[in-house]
PDB file of C-alpha atoms in Angstrom:
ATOM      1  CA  UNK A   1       2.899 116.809 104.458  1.00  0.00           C
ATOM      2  CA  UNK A   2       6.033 119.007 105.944  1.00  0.00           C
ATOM      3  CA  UNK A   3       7.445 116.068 106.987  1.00  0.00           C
ATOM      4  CA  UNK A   4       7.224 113.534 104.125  1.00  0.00           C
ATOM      5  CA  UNK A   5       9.233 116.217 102.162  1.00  0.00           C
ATOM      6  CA  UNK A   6      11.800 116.527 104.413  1.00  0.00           C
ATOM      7  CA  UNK A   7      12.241 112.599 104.146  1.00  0.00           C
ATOM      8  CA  UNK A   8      12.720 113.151 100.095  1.00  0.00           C
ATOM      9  CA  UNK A   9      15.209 115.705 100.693  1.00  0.00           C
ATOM     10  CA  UNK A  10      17.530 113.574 102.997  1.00  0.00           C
ATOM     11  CA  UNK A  11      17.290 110.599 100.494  1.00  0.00           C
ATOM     12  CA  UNK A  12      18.554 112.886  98.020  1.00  0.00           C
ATOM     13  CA  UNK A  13      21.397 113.718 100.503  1.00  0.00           C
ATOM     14  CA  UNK A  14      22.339 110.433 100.959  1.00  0.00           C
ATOM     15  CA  UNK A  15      22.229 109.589  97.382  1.00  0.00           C
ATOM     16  CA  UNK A  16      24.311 112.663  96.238  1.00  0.00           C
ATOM     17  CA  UNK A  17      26.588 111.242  98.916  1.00  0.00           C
ATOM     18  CA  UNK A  18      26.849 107.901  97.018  1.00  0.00           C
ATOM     19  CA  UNK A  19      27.258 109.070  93.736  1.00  0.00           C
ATOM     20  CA  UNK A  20      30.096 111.544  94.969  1.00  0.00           C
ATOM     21  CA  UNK A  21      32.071 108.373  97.117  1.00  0.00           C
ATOM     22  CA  UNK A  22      31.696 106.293  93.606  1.00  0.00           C
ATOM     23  CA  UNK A  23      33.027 109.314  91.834  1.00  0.00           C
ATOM     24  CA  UNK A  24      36.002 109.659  93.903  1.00  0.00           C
ATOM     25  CA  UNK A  25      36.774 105.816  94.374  1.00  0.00           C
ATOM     26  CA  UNK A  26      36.781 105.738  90.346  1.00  0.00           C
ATOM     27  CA  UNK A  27      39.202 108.518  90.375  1.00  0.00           C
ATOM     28  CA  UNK A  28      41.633 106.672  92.970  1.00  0.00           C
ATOM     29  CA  UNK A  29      41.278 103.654  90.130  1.00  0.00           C
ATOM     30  CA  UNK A  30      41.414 105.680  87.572  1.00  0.00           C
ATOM     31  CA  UNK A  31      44.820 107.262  88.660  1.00  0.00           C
ATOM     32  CA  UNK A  32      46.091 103.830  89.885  1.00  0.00           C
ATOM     33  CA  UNK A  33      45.590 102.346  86.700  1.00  0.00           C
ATOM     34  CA  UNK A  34      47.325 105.126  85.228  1.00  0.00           C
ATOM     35  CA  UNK A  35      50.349 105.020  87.436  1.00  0.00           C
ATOM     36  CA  UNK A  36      50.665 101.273  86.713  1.00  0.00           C
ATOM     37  CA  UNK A  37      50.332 101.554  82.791  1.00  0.00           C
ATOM     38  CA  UNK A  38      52.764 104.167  82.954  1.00  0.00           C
ATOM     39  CA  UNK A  39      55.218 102.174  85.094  1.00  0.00           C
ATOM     40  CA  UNK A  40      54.694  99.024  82.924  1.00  0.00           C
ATOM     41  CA  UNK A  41      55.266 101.188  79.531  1.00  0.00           C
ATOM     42  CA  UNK A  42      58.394 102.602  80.937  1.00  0.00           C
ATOM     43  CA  UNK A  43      59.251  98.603  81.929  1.00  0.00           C
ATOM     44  CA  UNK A  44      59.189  97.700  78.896  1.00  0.00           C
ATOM     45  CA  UNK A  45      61.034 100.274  77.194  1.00  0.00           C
ATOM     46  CA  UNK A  46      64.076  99.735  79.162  1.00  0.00           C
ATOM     47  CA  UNK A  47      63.448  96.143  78.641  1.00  0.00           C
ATOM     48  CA  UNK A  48      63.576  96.714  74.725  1.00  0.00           C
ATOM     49  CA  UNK A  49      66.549  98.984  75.420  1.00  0.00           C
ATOM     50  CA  UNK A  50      68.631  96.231  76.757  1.00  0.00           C
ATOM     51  CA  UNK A  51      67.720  93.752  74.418  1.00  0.00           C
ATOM     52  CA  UNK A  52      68.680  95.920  71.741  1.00  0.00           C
ATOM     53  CA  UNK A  53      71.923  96.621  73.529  1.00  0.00           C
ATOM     54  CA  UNK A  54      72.391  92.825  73.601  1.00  0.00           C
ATOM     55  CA  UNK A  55      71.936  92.350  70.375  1.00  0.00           C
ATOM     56  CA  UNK A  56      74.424  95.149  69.002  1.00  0.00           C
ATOM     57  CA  UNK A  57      76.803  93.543  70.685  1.00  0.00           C
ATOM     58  CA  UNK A  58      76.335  90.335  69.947  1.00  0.00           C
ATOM     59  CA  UNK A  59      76.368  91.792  66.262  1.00  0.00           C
ATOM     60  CA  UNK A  60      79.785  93.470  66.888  1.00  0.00           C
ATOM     61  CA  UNK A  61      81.699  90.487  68.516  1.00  0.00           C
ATOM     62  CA  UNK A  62      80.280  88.273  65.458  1.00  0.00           C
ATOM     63  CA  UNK A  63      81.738  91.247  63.281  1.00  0.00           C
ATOM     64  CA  UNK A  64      84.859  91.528  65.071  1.00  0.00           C
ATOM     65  CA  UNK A  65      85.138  87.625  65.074  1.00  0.00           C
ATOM     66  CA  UNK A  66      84.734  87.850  61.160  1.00  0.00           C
ATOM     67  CA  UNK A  67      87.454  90.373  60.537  1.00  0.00           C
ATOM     68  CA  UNK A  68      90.052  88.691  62.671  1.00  0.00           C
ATOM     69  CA  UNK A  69      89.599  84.839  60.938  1.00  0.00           C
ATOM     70  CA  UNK A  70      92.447  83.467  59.555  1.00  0.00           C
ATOM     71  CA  UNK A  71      92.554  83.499  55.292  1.00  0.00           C
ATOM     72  CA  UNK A  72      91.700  80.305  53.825  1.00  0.00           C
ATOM     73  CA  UNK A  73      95.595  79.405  53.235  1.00  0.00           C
ATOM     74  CA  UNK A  74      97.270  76.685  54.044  1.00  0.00           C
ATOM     75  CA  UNK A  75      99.579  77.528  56.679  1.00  0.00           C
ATOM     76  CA  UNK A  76      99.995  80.647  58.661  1.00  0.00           C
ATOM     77  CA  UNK A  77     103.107  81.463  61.053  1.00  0.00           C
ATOM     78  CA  UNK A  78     104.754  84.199  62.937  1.00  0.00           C
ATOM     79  CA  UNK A  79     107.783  84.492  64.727  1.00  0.00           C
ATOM     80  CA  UNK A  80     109.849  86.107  66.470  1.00  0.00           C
ATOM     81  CA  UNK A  81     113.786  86.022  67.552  1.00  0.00           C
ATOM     82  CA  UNK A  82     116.597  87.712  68.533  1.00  0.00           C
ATOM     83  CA  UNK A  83     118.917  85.491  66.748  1.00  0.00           C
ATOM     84  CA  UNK A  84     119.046  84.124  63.316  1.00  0.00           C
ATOM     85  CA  UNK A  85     116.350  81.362  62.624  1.00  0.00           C
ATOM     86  CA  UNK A  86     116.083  78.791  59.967  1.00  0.00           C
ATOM     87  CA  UNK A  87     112.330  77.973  58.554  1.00  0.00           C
ATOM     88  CA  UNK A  88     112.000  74.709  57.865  1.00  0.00           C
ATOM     89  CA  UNK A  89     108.497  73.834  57.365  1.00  0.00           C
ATOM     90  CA  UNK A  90     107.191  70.397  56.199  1.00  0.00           C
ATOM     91  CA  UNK A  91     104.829  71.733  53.512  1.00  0.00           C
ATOM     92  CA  UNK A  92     107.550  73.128  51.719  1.00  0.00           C
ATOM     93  CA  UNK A  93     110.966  71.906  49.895  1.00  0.00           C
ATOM     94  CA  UNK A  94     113.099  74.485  50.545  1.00  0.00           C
ATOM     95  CA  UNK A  95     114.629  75.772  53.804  1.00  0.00           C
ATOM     96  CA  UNK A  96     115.270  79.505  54.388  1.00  0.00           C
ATOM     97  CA  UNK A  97     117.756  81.014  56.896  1.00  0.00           C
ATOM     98  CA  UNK A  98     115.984  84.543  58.600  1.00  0.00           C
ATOM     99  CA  UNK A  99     118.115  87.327  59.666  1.00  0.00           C
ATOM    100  CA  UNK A 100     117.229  88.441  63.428  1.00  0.00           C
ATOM    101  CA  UNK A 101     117.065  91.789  61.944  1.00  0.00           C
ATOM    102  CA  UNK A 102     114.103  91.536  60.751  1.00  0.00           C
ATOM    103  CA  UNK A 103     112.239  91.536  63.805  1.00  0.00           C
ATOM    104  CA  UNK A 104     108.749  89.960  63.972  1.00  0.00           C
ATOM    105  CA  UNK A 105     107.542  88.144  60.884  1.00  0.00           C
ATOM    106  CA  UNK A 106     104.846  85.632  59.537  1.00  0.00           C
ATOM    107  CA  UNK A 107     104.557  83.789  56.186  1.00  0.00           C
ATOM    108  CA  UNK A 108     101.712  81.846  54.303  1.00  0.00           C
ATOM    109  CA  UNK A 109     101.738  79.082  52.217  1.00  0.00           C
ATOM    110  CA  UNK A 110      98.649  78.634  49.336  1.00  0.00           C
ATOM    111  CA  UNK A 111      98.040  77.729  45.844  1.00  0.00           C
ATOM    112  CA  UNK A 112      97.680  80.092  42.945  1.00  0.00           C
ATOM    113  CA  UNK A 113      96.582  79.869  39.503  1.00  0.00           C
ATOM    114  CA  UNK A 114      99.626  78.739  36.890  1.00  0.00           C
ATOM    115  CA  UNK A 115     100.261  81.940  34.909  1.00  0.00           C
ATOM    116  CA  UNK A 116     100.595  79.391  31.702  1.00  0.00           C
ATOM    117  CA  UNK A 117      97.934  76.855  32.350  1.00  0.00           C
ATOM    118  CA  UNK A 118      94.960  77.889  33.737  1.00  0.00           C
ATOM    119  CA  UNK A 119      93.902  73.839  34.509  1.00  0.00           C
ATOM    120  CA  UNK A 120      96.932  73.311  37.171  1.00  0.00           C
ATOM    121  CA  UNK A 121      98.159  75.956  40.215  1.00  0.00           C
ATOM    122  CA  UNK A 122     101.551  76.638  41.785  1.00  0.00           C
ATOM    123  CA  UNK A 123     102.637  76.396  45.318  1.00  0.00           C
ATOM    124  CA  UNK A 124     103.690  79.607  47.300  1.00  0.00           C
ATOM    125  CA  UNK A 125     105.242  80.882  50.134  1.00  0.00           C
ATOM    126  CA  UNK A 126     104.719  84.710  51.651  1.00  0.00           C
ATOM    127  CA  UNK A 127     106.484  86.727  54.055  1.00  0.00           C
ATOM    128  CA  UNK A 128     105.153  89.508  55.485  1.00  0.00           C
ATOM    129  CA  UNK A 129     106.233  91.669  58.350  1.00  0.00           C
ATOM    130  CA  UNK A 130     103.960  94.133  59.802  1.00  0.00           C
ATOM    131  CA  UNK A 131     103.539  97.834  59.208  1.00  0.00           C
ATOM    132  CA  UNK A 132     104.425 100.335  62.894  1.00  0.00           C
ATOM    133  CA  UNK A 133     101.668 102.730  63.562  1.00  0.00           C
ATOM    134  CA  UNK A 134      99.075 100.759  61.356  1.00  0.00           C
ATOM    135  CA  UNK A 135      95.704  99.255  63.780  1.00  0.00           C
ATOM    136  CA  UNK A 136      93.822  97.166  62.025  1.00  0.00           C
ATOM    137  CA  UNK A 137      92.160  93.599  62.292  1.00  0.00           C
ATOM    138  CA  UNK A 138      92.463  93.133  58.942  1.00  0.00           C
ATOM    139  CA  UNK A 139      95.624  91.222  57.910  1.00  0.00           C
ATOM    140  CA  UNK A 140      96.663  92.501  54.042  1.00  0.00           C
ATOM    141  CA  UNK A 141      96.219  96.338  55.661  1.00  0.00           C
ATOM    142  CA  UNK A 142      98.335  95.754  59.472  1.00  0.00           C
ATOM    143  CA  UNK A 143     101.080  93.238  57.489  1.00  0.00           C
ATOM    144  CA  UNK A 144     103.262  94.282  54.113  1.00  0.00           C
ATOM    145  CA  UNK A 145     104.498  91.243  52.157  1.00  0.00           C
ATOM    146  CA  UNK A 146     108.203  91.595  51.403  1.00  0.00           C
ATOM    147  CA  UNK A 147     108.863  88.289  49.316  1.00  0.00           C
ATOM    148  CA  UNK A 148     107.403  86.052  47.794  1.00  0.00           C
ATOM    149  CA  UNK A 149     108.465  82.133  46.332  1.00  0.00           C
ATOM    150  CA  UNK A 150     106.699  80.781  43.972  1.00  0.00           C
ATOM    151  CA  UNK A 151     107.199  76.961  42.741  1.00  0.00           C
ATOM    152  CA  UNK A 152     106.931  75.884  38.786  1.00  0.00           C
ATOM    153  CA  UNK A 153     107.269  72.491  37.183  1.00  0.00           C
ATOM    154  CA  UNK A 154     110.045  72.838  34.371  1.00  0.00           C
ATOM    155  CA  UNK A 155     107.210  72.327  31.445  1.00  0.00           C
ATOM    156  CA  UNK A 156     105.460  75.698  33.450  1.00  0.00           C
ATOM    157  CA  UNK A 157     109.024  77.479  33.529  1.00  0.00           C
ATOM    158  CA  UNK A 158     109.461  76.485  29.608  1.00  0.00           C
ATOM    159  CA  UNK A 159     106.535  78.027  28.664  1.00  0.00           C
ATOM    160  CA  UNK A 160     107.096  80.715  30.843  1.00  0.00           C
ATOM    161  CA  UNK A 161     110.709  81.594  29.492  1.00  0.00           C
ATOM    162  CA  UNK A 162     108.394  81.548  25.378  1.00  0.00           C
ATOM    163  CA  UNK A 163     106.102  84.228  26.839  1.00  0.00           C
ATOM    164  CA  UNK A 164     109.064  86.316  28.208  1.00  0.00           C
ATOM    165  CA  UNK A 165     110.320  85.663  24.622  1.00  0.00           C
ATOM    166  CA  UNK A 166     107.470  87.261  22.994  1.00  0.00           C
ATOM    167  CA  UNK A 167     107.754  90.658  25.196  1.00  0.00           C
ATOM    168  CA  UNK A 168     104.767  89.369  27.676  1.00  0.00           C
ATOM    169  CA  UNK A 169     105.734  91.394  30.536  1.00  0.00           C
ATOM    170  CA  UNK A 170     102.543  90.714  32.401  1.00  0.00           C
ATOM    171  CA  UNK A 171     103.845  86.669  32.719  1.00  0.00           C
ATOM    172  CA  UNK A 172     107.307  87.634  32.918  1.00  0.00           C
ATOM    173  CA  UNK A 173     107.155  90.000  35.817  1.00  0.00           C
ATOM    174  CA  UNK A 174     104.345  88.049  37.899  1.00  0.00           C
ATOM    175  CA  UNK A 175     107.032  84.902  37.485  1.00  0.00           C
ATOM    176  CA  UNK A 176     110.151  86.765  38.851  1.00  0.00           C
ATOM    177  CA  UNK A 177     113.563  86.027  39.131  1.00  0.00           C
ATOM    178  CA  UNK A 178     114.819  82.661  38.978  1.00  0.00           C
ATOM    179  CA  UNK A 179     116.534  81.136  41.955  1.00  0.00           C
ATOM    180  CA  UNK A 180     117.185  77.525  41.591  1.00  0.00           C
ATOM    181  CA  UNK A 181     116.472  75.555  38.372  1.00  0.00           C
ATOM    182  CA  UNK A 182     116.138  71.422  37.845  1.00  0.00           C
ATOM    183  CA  UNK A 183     114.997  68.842  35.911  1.00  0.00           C
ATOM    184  CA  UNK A 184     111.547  68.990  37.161  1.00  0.00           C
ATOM    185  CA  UNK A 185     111.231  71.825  39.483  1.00  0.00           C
ATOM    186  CA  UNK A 186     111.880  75.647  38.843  1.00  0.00           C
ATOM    187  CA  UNK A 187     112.112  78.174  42.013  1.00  0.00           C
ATOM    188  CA  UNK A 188     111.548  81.656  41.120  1.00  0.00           C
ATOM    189  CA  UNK A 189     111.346  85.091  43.724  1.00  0.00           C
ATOM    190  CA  UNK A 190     109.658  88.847  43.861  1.00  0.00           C
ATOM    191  CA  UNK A 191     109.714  91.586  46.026  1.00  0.00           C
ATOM    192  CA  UNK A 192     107.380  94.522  46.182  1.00  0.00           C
ATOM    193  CA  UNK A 193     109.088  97.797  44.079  1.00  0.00           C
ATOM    194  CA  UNK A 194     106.315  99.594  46.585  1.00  0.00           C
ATOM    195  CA  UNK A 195     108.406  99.092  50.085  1.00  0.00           C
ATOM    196  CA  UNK A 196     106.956 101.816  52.848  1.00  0.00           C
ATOM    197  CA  UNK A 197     109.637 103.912  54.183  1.00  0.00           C
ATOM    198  CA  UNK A 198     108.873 102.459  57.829  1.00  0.00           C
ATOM    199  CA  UNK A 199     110.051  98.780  57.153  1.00  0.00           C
ATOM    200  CA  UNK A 200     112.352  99.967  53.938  1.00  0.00           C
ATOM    201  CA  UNK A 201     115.355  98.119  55.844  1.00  0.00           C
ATOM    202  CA  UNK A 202     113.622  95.166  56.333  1.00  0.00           C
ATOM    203  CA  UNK A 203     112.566  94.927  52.473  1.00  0.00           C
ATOM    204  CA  UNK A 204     116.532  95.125  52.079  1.00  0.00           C
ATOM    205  CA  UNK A 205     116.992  92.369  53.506  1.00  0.00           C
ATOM    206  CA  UNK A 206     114.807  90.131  50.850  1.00  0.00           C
ATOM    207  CA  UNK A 207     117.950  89.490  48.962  1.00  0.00           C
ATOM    208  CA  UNK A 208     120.168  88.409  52.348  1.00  0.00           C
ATOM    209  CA  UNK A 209     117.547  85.709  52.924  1.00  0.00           C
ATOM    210  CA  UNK A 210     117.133  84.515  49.097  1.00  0.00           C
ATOM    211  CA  UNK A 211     121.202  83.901  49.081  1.00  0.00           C
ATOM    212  CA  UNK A 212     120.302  81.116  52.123  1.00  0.00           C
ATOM    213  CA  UNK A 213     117.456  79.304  49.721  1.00  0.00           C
ATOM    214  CA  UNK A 214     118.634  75.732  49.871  1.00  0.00           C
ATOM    215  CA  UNK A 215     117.068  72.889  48.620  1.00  0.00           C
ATOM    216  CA  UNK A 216     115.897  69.763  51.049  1.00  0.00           C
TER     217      UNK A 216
END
């Protein structure tokens, strides 16, 4: 009898034993799995991070991209001489001579509505020069305009000349001042009255480069 109970009581040793081993090798599995669901989580999250780091910048080149595209215009120019140069472009029928003076320039040729008619448009040409100090993609804020040439067909110009009659201001002002008048074709010139003080010498010289408006 003695020694059938001692038997039971080493089973139970054994089995204790068992359980505890199990217990333990869970734990190690346990604490694995842990380790690697932490490491994975933090995998991802820097993998999101760079994606959405690829994707802002992707965003802000396609931004950037957008705010540096050229106007829908016909023609866009710059130059830039130390000497007098002549402009003599094929899309238009006048040639201008352009004082080295002014320094660094561009100019763009479009169509705009007639101020008499709104069923036909007008051809014109834009100078601009730009602003010192001013950093900026976008073109009307970095560039000032300093004159502008504006082409009317002699049946436009009549009509215009009736409006300017009947104290129109709006139509009279927005046409200018008359430069070169023919049979069929009427030239016509403005300059901003709102000139910045840091290119104020080169809006002076709007009138130099009207007086070398010649016809082709």
């Amino acid at each position: 009898m003695p020694g059938r109970t001692k038997t039971k009581s080493k089973k139970t040793i054994v089995k204790k034993a068992k359980i505890g081993s199990v217990s333990r090798k869970n734990h190690r599995k346990d604490m694995r799995f842990k380790v690697s669901l932490v490491i994975l989580i933090g995998m991802l999250t820097f993998s999101a991070l760079l994606l959405l780091l690829s994707l802002n910048n992707s965003s802000a080149m396609k931004a950037e991209m957008g705010t540096t595209a050229t106007p829908p215009l016909r023609n866009v120019s710059g130059i830039q001489k130390s000497s007098s140069q002549m402009l003599n472009d094929s899309a238009l029928d006048f040639k201008l001579t352009v004082p080295a003076e002014l320094g660094q320039w561009v100019y763009k040729i479009g169509e705009v509505k007639s101020l008499t008619d709104d069923s036909l448009s007008d051809q014109y040409f834009r100078m601009f020069v730009p602003l010192s100090g001013v950093k900026s993609n976008n073109f009307d804020e970095q560039n000032k305009d300093i004159l502008t040439i504006r082409k009317f067909s002699a049946d436009e110009w009549s009509a215009v000349e009736k409006s300017c009659r009947k104290n129109k201001s709006d139509i009279c002002d927005a046409a200018g001042t008359l430069i070169v008048k023919s049979d069929k074709e009427v030239y016509t010139y403005t300059k901003p009255v709102d000139c910045p003080k840091s290119i104020e010498a080169k809006c002076n010289l709007t009138d130099k480069i009207i007086e070398s408006f010649n016809l082709k």
